[in-house]
PDB file of N, CA and C in Angstrom:
ATOM      1  N   MET A   1      -5.059  -3.509  -7.729  1.00  0.00           N
ATOM      2  CA  MET A   1      -5.595  -4.647  -7.070  1.00  0.00           C
ATOM      3  C   MET A   1      -5.147  -4.587  -5.607  1.00  0.00           C
ATOM      4  N   GLY A   2      -6.077  -4.776  -4.684  1.00  0.00           N
ATOM      5  CA  GLY A   2      -5.749  -4.796  -3.267  1.00  0.00           C
ATOM      6  C   GLY A   2      -5.127  -6.125  -2.874  1.00  0.00           C
ATOM      7  N   LEU A   3      -4.096  -6.076  -2.054  1.00  0.00           N
ATOM      8  CA  LEU A   3      -3.415  -7.284  -1.590  1.00  0.00           C
ATOM      9  C   LEU A   3      -3.133  -7.157  -0.108  1.00  0.00           C
ATOM     10  N   GLY A   4      -3.593  -8.111   0.660  1.00  0.00           N
ATOM     11  CA  GLY A   4      -3.368  -8.068   2.099  1.00  0.00           C
ATOM     12  C   GLY A   4      -4.095  -9.192   2.793  1.00  0.00           C
ATOM     13  N   PRO A   5      -4.116  -9.121   4.092  1.00  0.00           N
ATOM     14  CA  PRO A   5      -3.789  -7.967   4.918  1.00  0.00           C
ATOM     15  C   PRO A   5      -2.302  -7.900   5.282  1.00  0.00           C
ATOM     16  N   PHE A   6      -1.856  -6.686   5.492  1.00  0.00           N
ATOM     17  CA  PHE A   6      -0.500  -6.472   5.985  1.00  0.00           C
ATOM     18  C   PHE A   6      -0.364  -7.033   7.393  1.00  0.00           C
ATOM     19  N   ARG A   7      -1.344  -6.709   8.245  1.00  0.00           N
ATOM     20  CA  ARG A   7      -1.380  -7.239   9.620  1.00  0.00           C
ATOM     21  C   ARG A   7      -2.835  -7.454   9.988  1.00  0.00           C
ATOM     22  N   PHE A   8      -3.077  -8.033  11.141  1.00  0.00           N
ATOM     23  CA  PHE A   8      -4.446  -8.279  11.586  1.00  0.00           C
ATOM     24  C   PHE A   8      -5.201  -6.960  11.689  1.00  0.00           C
ATOM     25  N   THR A   9      -6.463  -6.994  11.281  1.00  0.00           N
ATOM     26  CA  THR A   9      -7.322  -5.823  11.363  1.00  0.00           C
ATOM     27  C   THR A   9      -8.742  -6.259  11.700  1.00  0.00           C
ATOM     28  N   ASN A  10      -9.458  -5.395  12.378  1.00  0.00           N
ATOM     29  CA  ASN A  10     -10.847  -5.684  12.737  1.00  0.00           C
ATOM     30  C   ASN A  10     -11.846  -5.217  11.682  1.00  0.00           C
ATOM     31  N   THR A  11     -11.364  -4.624  10.614  1.00  0.00           N
ATOM     32  CA  THR A  11     -12.282  -4.047   9.629  1.00  0.00           C
ATOM     33  C   THR A  11     -12.861  -5.081   8.671  1.00  0.00           C
ATOM     34  N   LYS A  12     -12.378  -6.306   8.710  1.00  0.00           N
ATOM     35  CA  LYS A  12     -12.883  -7.334   7.812  1.00  0.00           C
ATOM     36  C   LYS A  12     -12.900  -8.678   8.530  1.00  0.00           C
ATOM     37  N   GLU A  13     -13.975  -9.429   8.326  1.00  0.00           N
ATOM     38  CA  GLU A  13     -14.051 -10.772   8.885  1.00  0.00           C
ATOM     39  C   GLU A  13     -13.396 -11.755   7.923  1.00  0.00           C
ATOM     40  N   ASN A  14     -13.020 -12.920   8.434  1.00  0.00           N
ATOM     41  CA  ASN A  14     -12.435 -13.996   7.625  1.00  0.00           C
ATOM     42  C   ASN A  14     -11.208 -13.527   6.841  1.00  0.00           C
ATOM     43  N   LEU A  15     -10.238 -12.984   7.567  1.00  0.00           N
ATOM     44  CA  LEU A  15      -9.026 -12.479   6.923  1.00  0.00           C
ATOM     45  C   LEU A  15      -8.208 -13.593   6.287  1.00  0.00           C
ATOM     46  N   SER A  16      -7.545 -13.254   5.208  1.00  0.00           N
ATOM     47  CA  SER A  16      -6.525 -14.126   4.637  1.00  0.00           C
ATOM     48  C   SER A  16      -5.321 -14.090   5.566  1.00  0.00           C
ATOM     49  N   PRO A  17      -4.341 -14.970   5.377  1.00  0.00           N
ATOM     50  CA  PRO A  17      -3.145 -14.927   6.220  1.00  0.00           C
ATOM     51  C   PRO A  17      -2.449 -13.568   6.140  1.00  0.00           C
ATOM     52  N   VAL A  18      -1.936 -13.112   7.267  1.00  0.00           N
ATOM     53  CA  VAL A  18      -1.211 -11.839   7.356  1.00  0.00           C
ATOM     54  C   VAL A  18       0.075 -11.945   6.544  1.00  0.00           C
ATOM     55  N   LEU A  19       0.351 -10.913   5.711  1.00  0.00           N
ATOM     56  CA  LEU A  19       1.510 -10.937   4.819  1.00  0.00           C
ATOM     57  C   LEU A  19       2.768 -10.328   5.415  1.00  0.00           C
ATOM     58  N   GLY A  20       2.638  -9.183   6.067  1.00  0.00           N
ATOM     59  CA  GLY A  20       3.829  -8.478   6.529  1.00  0.00           C
ATOM     60  C   GLY A  20       4.668  -8.027   5.342  1.00  0.00           C
ATOM     61  N   VAL A  21       5.760  -7.360   5.623  1.00  0.00           N
ATOM     62  CA  VAL A  21       6.652  -6.861   4.570  1.00  0.00           C
ATOM     63  C   VAL A  21       7.216  -8.017   3.750  1.00  0.00           C
ATOM     64  N   ALA A  22       7.625  -9.076   4.413  1.00  0.00           N
ATOM     65  CA  ALA A  22       8.224 -10.219   3.714  1.00  0.00           C
ATOM     66  C   ALA A  22       7.245 -10.835   2.727  1.00  0.00           C
ATOM     67  N   GLY A  23       5.980 -10.920   3.105  1.00  0.00           N
ATOM     68  CA  GLY A  23       4.969 -11.488   2.220  1.00  0.00           C
ATOM     69  C   GLY A  23       4.779 -10.668   0.958  1.00  0.00           C
ATOM     70  N   TYR A  24       4.757  -9.350   1.110  1.00  0.00           N
ATOM     71  CA  TYR A  24       4.633  -8.483  -0.077  1.00  0.00           C
ATOM     72  C   TYR A  24       5.828  -8.667  -1.005  1.00  0.00           C
ATOM     73  N   LYS A  25       7.016  -8.741  -0.448  1.00  0.00           N
ATOM     74  CA  LYS A  25       8.217  -8.902  -1.279  1.00  0.00           C
ATOM     75  C   LYS A  25       8.137 -10.181  -2.100  1.00  0.00           C
ATOM     76  N   VAL A  26       7.790 -11.275  -1.461  1.00  0.00           N
ATOM     77  CA  VAL A  26       7.736 -12.573  -2.147  1.00  0.00           C
ATOM     78  C   VAL A  26       6.654 -12.576  -3.221  1.00  0.00           C
ATOM     79  N   ILE A  27       5.468 -12.110  -2.880  1.00  0.00           N
ATOM     80  CA  ILE A  27       4.359 -12.132  -3.828  1.00  0.00           C
ATOM     81  C   ILE A  27       4.635 -11.235  -5.027  1.00  0.00           C
ATOM     82  N   LEU A  28       5.134 -10.035  -4.798  1.00  0.00           N
ATOM     83  CA  LEU A  28       5.413  -9.127  -5.915  1.00  0.00           C
ATOM     84  C   LEU A  28       6.518  -9.671  -6.817  1.00  0.00           C
ATOM     85  N   GLU A  29       7.503 -10.314  -6.215  1.00  0.00           N
ATOM     86  CA  GLU A  29       8.578 -10.902  -7.009  1.00  0.00           C
ATOM     87  C   GLU A  29       8.036 -12.028  -7.885  1.00  0.00           C
ATOM     88  N   GLU A  30       7.132 -12.818  -7.349  1.00  0.00           N
ATOM     89  CA  GLU A  30       6.550 -13.926  -8.107  1.00  0.00           C
ATOM     90  C   GLU A  30       5.570 -13.444  -9.172  1.00  0.00           C
ATOM     91  N   LEU A  31       4.774 -12.428  -8.865  1.00  0.00           N
ATOM     92  CA  LEU A  31       3.763 -11.941  -9.810  1.00  0.00           C
ATOM     93  C   LEU A  31       4.368 -11.287 -11.043  1.00  0.00           C
ATOM     94  N   LYS A  32       5.404 -10.477 -10.832  1.00  0.00           N
ATOM     95  CA  LYS A  32       6.019  -9.739 -11.937  1.00  0.00           C
ATOM     96  C   LYS A  32       4.943  -9.113 -12.835  1.00  0.00           C
ATOM     97  N   THR A  33       4.063  -8.331 -12.237  1.00  0.00           N
ATOM     98  CA  THR A  33       2.926  -7.761 -12.950  1.00  0.00           C
ATOM     99  C   THR A  33       3.053  -6.252 -13.110  1.00  0.00           C
ATOM    100  N   THR A  34       2.392  -5.737 -14.124  1.00  0.00           N
ATOM    101  CA  THR A  34       2.322  -4.294 -14.305  1.00  0.00           C
ATOM    102  C   THR A  34       1.039  -3.727 -13.699  1.00  0.00           C
ATOM    103  N   VAL A  35       0.182  -4.600 -13.196  1.00  0.00           N
ATOM    104  CA  VAL A  35      -1.048  -4.157 -12.533  1.00  0.00           C
ATOM    105  C   VAL A  35      -0.679  -3.513 -11.202  1.00  0.00           C
ATOM    106  N   PRO A  36      -1.201  -2.336 -10.913  1.00  0.00           N
ATOM    107  CA  PRO A  36      -0.876  -1.674  -9.643  1.00  0.00           C
ATOM    108  C   PRO A  36      -1.385  -2.493  -8.450  1.00  0.00           C
ATOM    109  N   ILE A  37      -0.505  -2.798  -7.528  1.00  0.00           N
ATOM    110  CA  ILE A  37      -0.858  -3.551  -6.320  1.00  0.00           C
ATOM    111  C   ILE A  37      -0.922  -2.574  -5.155  1.00  0.00           C
ATOM    112  N   ILE A  38      -2.056  -2.561  -4.454  1.00  0.00           N
ATOM    113  CA  ILE A  38      -2.268  -1.688  -3.306  1.00  0.00           C
ATOM    114  C   ILE A  38      -2.230  -2.526  -2.042  1.00  0.00           C
ATOM    115  N   ALA A  39      -1.342  -2.196  -1.137  1.00  0.00           N
ATOM    116  CA  ALA A  39      -1.243  -2.900   0.151  1.00  0.00           C
ATOM    117  C   ALA A  39      -2.410  -2.487   1.036  1.00  0.00           C
ATOM    118  N   VAL A  40      -3.045  -3.458   1.682  1.00  0.00           N
ATOM    119  CA  VAL A  40      -4.204  -3.191   2.540  1.00  0.00           C
ATOM    120  C   VAL A  40      -4.078  -3.944   3.860  1.00  0.00           C
ATOM    121  N   GLY A  41      -4.809  -3.454   4.858  1.00  0.00           N
ATOM    122  CA  GLY A  41      -4.969  -4.216   6.085  1.00  0.00           C
ATOM    123  C   GLY A  41      -4.118  -3.799   7.254  1.00  0.00           C
ATOM    124  N   GLY A  42      -4.626  -2.888   8.063  1.00  0.00           N
ATOM    125  CA  GLY A  42      -3.959  -2.527   9.313  1.00  0.00           C
ATOM    126  C   GLY A  42      -2.690  -1.719   9.164  1.00  0.00           C
ATOM    127  N   ILE A  43      -2.530  -1.028   8.071  1.00  0.00           N
ATOM    128  CA  ILE A  43      -1.304  -0.268   7.793  1.00  0.00           C
ATOM    129  C   ILE A  43      -1.331   1.052   8.550  1.00  0.00           C
ATOM    130  N   THR A  44      -0.217   1.354   9.208  1.00  0.00           N
ATOM    131  CA  THR A  44      -0.071   2.613   9.929  1.00  0.00           C
ATOM    132  C   THR A  44       1.020   3.455   9.276  1.00  0.00           C
ATOM    133  N   LEU A  45       1.125   4.683   9.720  1.00  0.00           N
ATOM    134  CA  LEU A  45       2.165   5.574   9.209  1.00  0.00           C
ATOM    135  C   LEU A  45       3.552   4.974   9.407  1.00  0.00           C
ATOM    136  N   ASN A  46       3.764   4.313  10.531  1.00  0.00           N
ATOM    137  CA  ASN A  46       5.070   3.710  10.811  1.00  0.00           C
ATOM    138  C   ASN A  46       5.419   2.577   9.849  1.00  0.00           C
ATOM    139  N   ASP A  47       4.424   1.964   9.230  1.00  0.00           N
ATOM    140  CA  ASP A  47       4.652   0.857   8.291  1.00  0.00           C
ATOM    141  C   ASP A  47       4.884   1.326   6.867  1.00  0.00           C
ATOM    142  N   ALA A  48       4.422   2.511   6.547  1.00  0.00           N
ATOM    143  CA  ALA A  48       4.310   2.963   5.165  1.00  0.00           C
ATOM    144  C   ALA A  48       5.600   2.861   4.366  1.00  0.00           C
ATOM    145  N   GLU A  49       6.673   3.380   4.870  1.00  0.00           N
ATOM    146  CA  GLU A  49       7.915   3.415   4.095  1.00  0.00           C
ATOM    147  C   GLU A  49       8.424   2.008   3.776  1.00  0.00           C
ATOM    148  N   SER A  50       8.411   1.108   4.755  1.00  0.00           N
ATOM    149  CA  SER A  50       8.915  -0.248   4.499  1.00  0.00           C
ATOM    150  C   SER A  50       8.022  -1.008   3.529  1.00  0.00           C
ATOM    151  N   ILE A  51       6.716  -0.751   3.565  1.00  0.00           N
ATOM    152  CA  ILE A  51       5.817  -1.420   2.622  1.00  0.00           C
ATOM    153  C   ILE A  51       6.028  -0.874   1.216  1.00  0.00           C
ATOM    154  N   ILE A  52       6.143   0.427   1.061  1.00  0.00           N
ATOM    155  CA  ILE A  52       6.388   1.030  -0.250  1.00  0.00           C
ATOM    156  C   ILE A  52       7.687   0.491  -0.855  1.00  0.00           C
ATOM    157  N   GLU A  53       8.687   0.275  -0.036  1.00  0.00           N
ATOM    158  CA  GLU A  53       9.973  -0.243  -0.519  1.00  0.00           C
ATOM    159  C   GLU A  53       9.862  -1.651  -1.098  1.00  0.00           C
ATOM    160  N   THR A  54       8.769  -2.372  -0.821  1.00  0.00           N
ATOM    161  CA  THR A  54       8.586  -3.712  -1.392  1.00  0.00           C
ATOM    162  C   THR A  54       8.220  -3.654  -2.867  1.00  0.00           C
ATOM    163  N   GLY A  55       7.779  -2.474  -3.327  1.00  0.00           N
ATOM    164  CA  GLY A  55       7.403  -2.327  -4.725  1.00  0.00           C
ATOM    165  C   GLY A  55       5.910  -2.197  -4.958  1.00  0.00           C
ATOM    166  N   VAL A  56       5.106  -2.164  -3.882  1.00  0.00           N
ATOM    167  CA  VAL A  56       3.674  -1.956  -4.084  1.00  0.00           C
ATOM    168  C   VAL A  56       3.451  -0.578  -4.688  1.00  0.00           C
ATOM    169  N   TYR A  57       2.329  -0.415  -5.339  1.00  0.00           N
ATOM    170  CA  TYR A  57       2.007   0.837  -5.998  1.00  0.00           C
ATOM    171  C   TYR A  57       1.482   1.872  -5.026  1.00  0.00           C
ATOM    172  N   GLY A  58       0.776   1.414  -4.000  1.00  0.00           N
ATOM    173  CA  GLY A  58       0.183   2.340  -3.047  1.00  0.00           C
ATOM    174  C   GLY A  58      -0.308   1.637  -1.802  1.00  0.00           C
ATOM    175  N   LEU A  59      -0.900   2.412  -0.917  1.00  0.00           N
ATOM    176  CA  LEU A  59      -1.360   1.921   0.377  1.00  0.00           C
ATOM    177  C   LEU A  59      -2.818   2.298   0.601  1.00  0.00           C
ATOM    178  N   ALA A  60      -3.570   1.384   1.206  1.00  0.00           N
ATOM    179  CA  ALA A  60      -4.921   1.694   1.668  1.00  0.00           C
ATOM    180  C   ALA A  60      -4.820   1.878   3.178  1.00  0.00           C
ATOM    181  N   VAL A  61      -5.119   3.071   3.647  1.00  0.00           N
ATOM    182  CA  VAL A  61      -4.892   3.406   5.061  1.00  0.00           C
ATOM    183  C   VAL A  61      -6.109   4.071   5.699  1.00  0.00           C
ATOM    184  N   SER A  62      -7.285   3.580   5.372  1.00  0.00           N
ATOM    185  CA  SER A  62      -8.513   4.237   5.825  1.00  0.00           C
ATOM    186  C   SER A  62      -8.628   4.324   7.340  1.00  0.00           C
ATOM    187  N   SER A  63      -8.301   3.264   8.064  1.00  0.00           N
ATOM    188  CA  SER A  63      -8.409   3.298   9.531  1.00  0.00           C
ATOM    189  C   SER A  63      -7.439   4.306  10.140  1.00  0.00           C
ATOM    190  N   GLU A  64      -6.232   4.350   9.616  1.00  0.00           N
ATOM    191  CA  GLU A  64      -5.227   5.280  10.133  1.00  0.00           C
ATOM    192  C   GLU A  64      -5.665   6.728   9.925  1.00  0.00           C
ATOM    193  N   ILE A  65      -6.214   7.012   8.759  1.00  0.00           N
ATOM    194  CA  ILE A  65      -6.681   8.373   8.469  1.00  0.00           C
ATOM    195  C   ILE A  65      -7.930   8.707   9.280  1.00  0.00           C
ATOM    196  N   THR A  66      -8.811   7.730   9.434  1.00  0.00           N
ATOM    197  CA  THR A  66     -10.018   7.950  10.234  1.00  0.00           C
ATOM    198  C   THR A  66      -9.656   8.274  11.680  1.00  0.00           C
ATOM    199  N   ASN A  67      -8.644   7.605  12.197  1.00  0.00           N
ATOM    200  CA  ASN A  67      -8.207   7.838  13.580  1.00  0.00           C
ATOM    201  C   ASN A  67      -7.471   9.159  13.755  1.00  0.00           C
ATOM    202  N   ASN A  68      -6.813   9.634  12.703  1.00  0.00           N
ATOM    203  CA  ASN A  68      -6.051  10.881  12.801  1.00  0.00           C
ATOM    204  C   ASN A  68      -5.903  11.493  11.409  1.00  0.00           C
ATOM    205  N   TYR A  69      -6.840  12.329  11.061  1.00  0.00           N
ATOM    206  CA  TYR A  69      -6.882  12.959   9.745  1.00  0.00           C
ATOM    207  C   TYR A  69      -5.591  13.717   9.420  1.00  0.00           C
ATOM    208  N   ASN A  70      -4.880  14.173  10.421  1.00  0.00           N
ATOM    209  CA  ASN A  70      -3.667  14.970  10.208  1.00  0.00           C
ATOM    210  C   ASN A  70      -2.499  14.177   9.642  1.00  0.00           C
ATOM    211  N   VAL A  71      -2.596  12.840   9.583  1.00  0.00           N
ATOM    212  CA  VAL A  71      -1.481  12.043   9.055  1.00  0.00           C
ATOM    213  C   VAL A  71      -1.435  12.012   7.526  1.00  0.00           C
ATOM    214  N   ILE A  72      -2.464  12.526   6.882  1.00  0.00           N
ATOM    215  CA  ILE A  72      -2.510  12.470   5.418  1.00  0.00           C
ATOM    216  C   ILE A  72      -1.274  13.105   4.783  1.00  0.00           C
ATOM    217  N   SER A  73      -0.857  14.250   5.263  1.00  0.00           N
ATOM    218  CA  SER A  73       0.321  14.902   4.674  1.00  0.00           C
ATOM    219  C   SER A  73       1.585  14.075   4.898  1.00  0.00           C
ATOM    220  N   ASN A  74       1.660  13.372   6.009  1.00  0.00           N
ATOM    221  CA  ASN A  74       2.824  12.507   6.261  1.00  0.00           C
ATOM    222  C   ASN A  74       2.849  11.320   5.296  1.00  0.00           C
ATOM    223  N   PHE A  75       1.684  10.723   5.044  1.00  0.00           N
ATOM    224  CA  PHE A  75       1.611   9.646   4.059  1.00  0.00           C
ATOM    225  C   PHE A  75       2.005  10.167   2.675  1.00  0.00           C
ATOM    226  N   HIS A  76       1.533  11.333   2.340  1.00  0.00           N
ATOM    227  CA  HIS A  76       1.836  11.924   1.035  1.00  0.00           C
ATOM    228  C   HIS A  76       3.352  12.083   0.852  1.00  0.00           C
ATOM    229  N   LYS A  77       4.038  12.548   1.871  1.00  0.00           N
ATOM    230  CA  LYS A  77       5.498  12.720   1.797  1.00  0.00           C
ATOM    231  C   LYS A  77       6.192  11.385   1.567  1.00  0.00           C
ATOM    232  N   ILE A  78       5.740  10.343   2.252  1.00  0.00           N
ATOM    233  CA  ILE A  78       6.355   9.021   2.099  1.00  0.00           C
ATOM    234  C   ILE A  78       6.100   8.473   0.703  1.00  0.00           C
ATOM    235  N   LEU A  79       4.877   8.620   0.220  1.00  0.00           N
ATOM    236  CA  LEU A  79       4.533   8.095  -1.100  1.00  0.00           C
ATOM    237  C   LEU A  79       5.286   8.790  -2.221  1.00  0.00           C
ATOM    238  N   LEU A  80       5.624  10.047  -2.038  1.00  0.00           N
ATOM    239  CA  LEU A  80       6.326  10.796  -3.089  1.00  0.00           C
ATOM    240  C   LEU A  80       7.836  10.851  -2.885  1.00  0.00           C
ATOM    241  N   LYS A  81       8.324  10.245  -1.828  1.00  0.00           N
ATOM    242  CA  LYS A  81       9.755  10.250  -1.548  1.00  0.00           C
ATOM    243  C   LYS A  81      10.519   9.658  -2.734  1.00  0.00           C
ATOM    244  N   ASP A  82      11.588  10.310  -3.122  1.00  0.00           N
ATOM    245  CA  ASP A  82      12.456   9.866  -4.217  1.00  0.00           C
ATOM    246  C   ASP A  82      11.755   9.827  -5.570  1.00  0.00           C
ATOM    247  N   ARG A  83      10.667  10.547  -5.726  1.00  0.00           N
ATOM    248  CA  ARG A  83       9.976  10.606  -7.015  1.00  0.00           C
ATOM    249  C   ARG A  83       9.920  12.060  -7.456  1.00  0.00           C
ATOM    250  N   ALA A  84      10.190  12.289  -8.703  1.00  0.00           N
ATOM    251  CA  ALA A  84      10.135  13.658  -9.215  1.00  0.00           C
ATOM    252  C   ALA A  84       8.689  14.139  -9.316  1.00  0.00           C
ATOM    253  N   GLN A  85       7.782  13.218  -9.622  1.00  0.00           N
ATOM    254  CA  GLN A  85       6.373  13.576  -9.731  1.00  0.00           C
ATOM    255  C   GLN A  85       5.530  12.343  -9.440  1.00  0.00           C
ATOM    256  N   GLU A  86       4.283  12.567  -9.125  1.00  0.00           N
ATOM    257  CA  GLU A  86       3.366  11.471  -8.862  1.00  0.00           C
ATOM    258  C   GLU A  86       3.156  10.672 -10.141  1.00  0.00           C
ATOM    259  N   GLN A  87       3.117   9.347 -10.010  1.00  0.00           N
ATOM    260  CA  GLN A  87       2.905   8.488 -11.160  1.00  0.00           C
ATOM    261  C   GLN A  87       1.446   8.070 -11.217  1.00  0.00           C
ATOM    262  N   ILE A  88       0.894   8.025 -12.419  1.00  0.00           N
ATOM    263  CA  ILE A  88      -0.487   7.627 -12.612  1.00  0.00           C
ATOM    264  C   ILE A  88      -0.508   6.432 -13.551  1.00  0.00           C
ATOM    265  N   PHE A  89      -1.183   5.360 -13.131  1.00  0.00           N
ATOM    266  CA  PHE A  89      -1.289   4.155 -13.952  1.00  0.00           C
ATOM    267  C   PHE A  89      -2.466   4.277 -14.888  1.00  0.00           C
ATOM    268  N   LYS A  90      -2.273   3.959 -16.151  1.00  0.00           N
ATOM    269  CA  LYS A  90      -3.351   3.982 -17.133  1.00  0.00           C
ATOM    270  C   LYS A  90      -3.454   2.614 -17.789  1.00  0.00           C
ATOM    271  N   PHE A  91      -4.672   2.083 -17.825  1.00  0.00           N
ATOM    272  CA  PHE A  91      -4.904   0.800 -18.474  1.00  0.00           C
ATOM    273  C   PHE A  91      -4.943   0.980 -19.990  1.00  0.00           C
ATOM    274  N   ASP A  92      -4.490  -0.046 -20.719  1.00  0.00           N
ATOM    275  CA  ASP A  92      -4.584  -0.019 -22.183  1.00  0.00           C
ATOM    276  C   ASP A  92      -6.050  -0.068 -22.579  1.00  0.00           C
ATOM    277  N   LYS A  93      -6.398   0.575 -23.679  1.00  0.00           N
ATOM    278  CA  LYS A  93      -7.786   0.587 -24.161  1.00  0.00           C
ATOM    279  C   LYS A  93      -7.977  -0.451 -25.244  1.00  0.00           C
ATOM    280  N   ASN A  94      -7.719  -1.714 -24.933  1.00  0.00           N
ATOM    281  CA  ASN A  94      -7.882  -2.795 -25.929  1.00  0.00           C
ATOM    282  C   ASN A  94      -9.232  -3.402 -25.831  1.00  0.00           C
TER     283      ASN A  94
END
């Protein structure tokens, strides 16, 4: 599930309130969900590590990648930091 925006972005009209790192921490703590939460909205490479540390499952970074395709490997390193292998979420088949 996408949750954001992290910061102001021009890619969407009528934005919800900006969350920032603190907003993600509070919301994730309150939700206590097993549903993967993807941080969205104006995220840059410089933001990635602090946002991941909040407990989100992943990041949506389309504008950052569109502006500089070469950052993909840097995002990959941050997302896999301190993990032995990539984790994949699977929904129950009920």
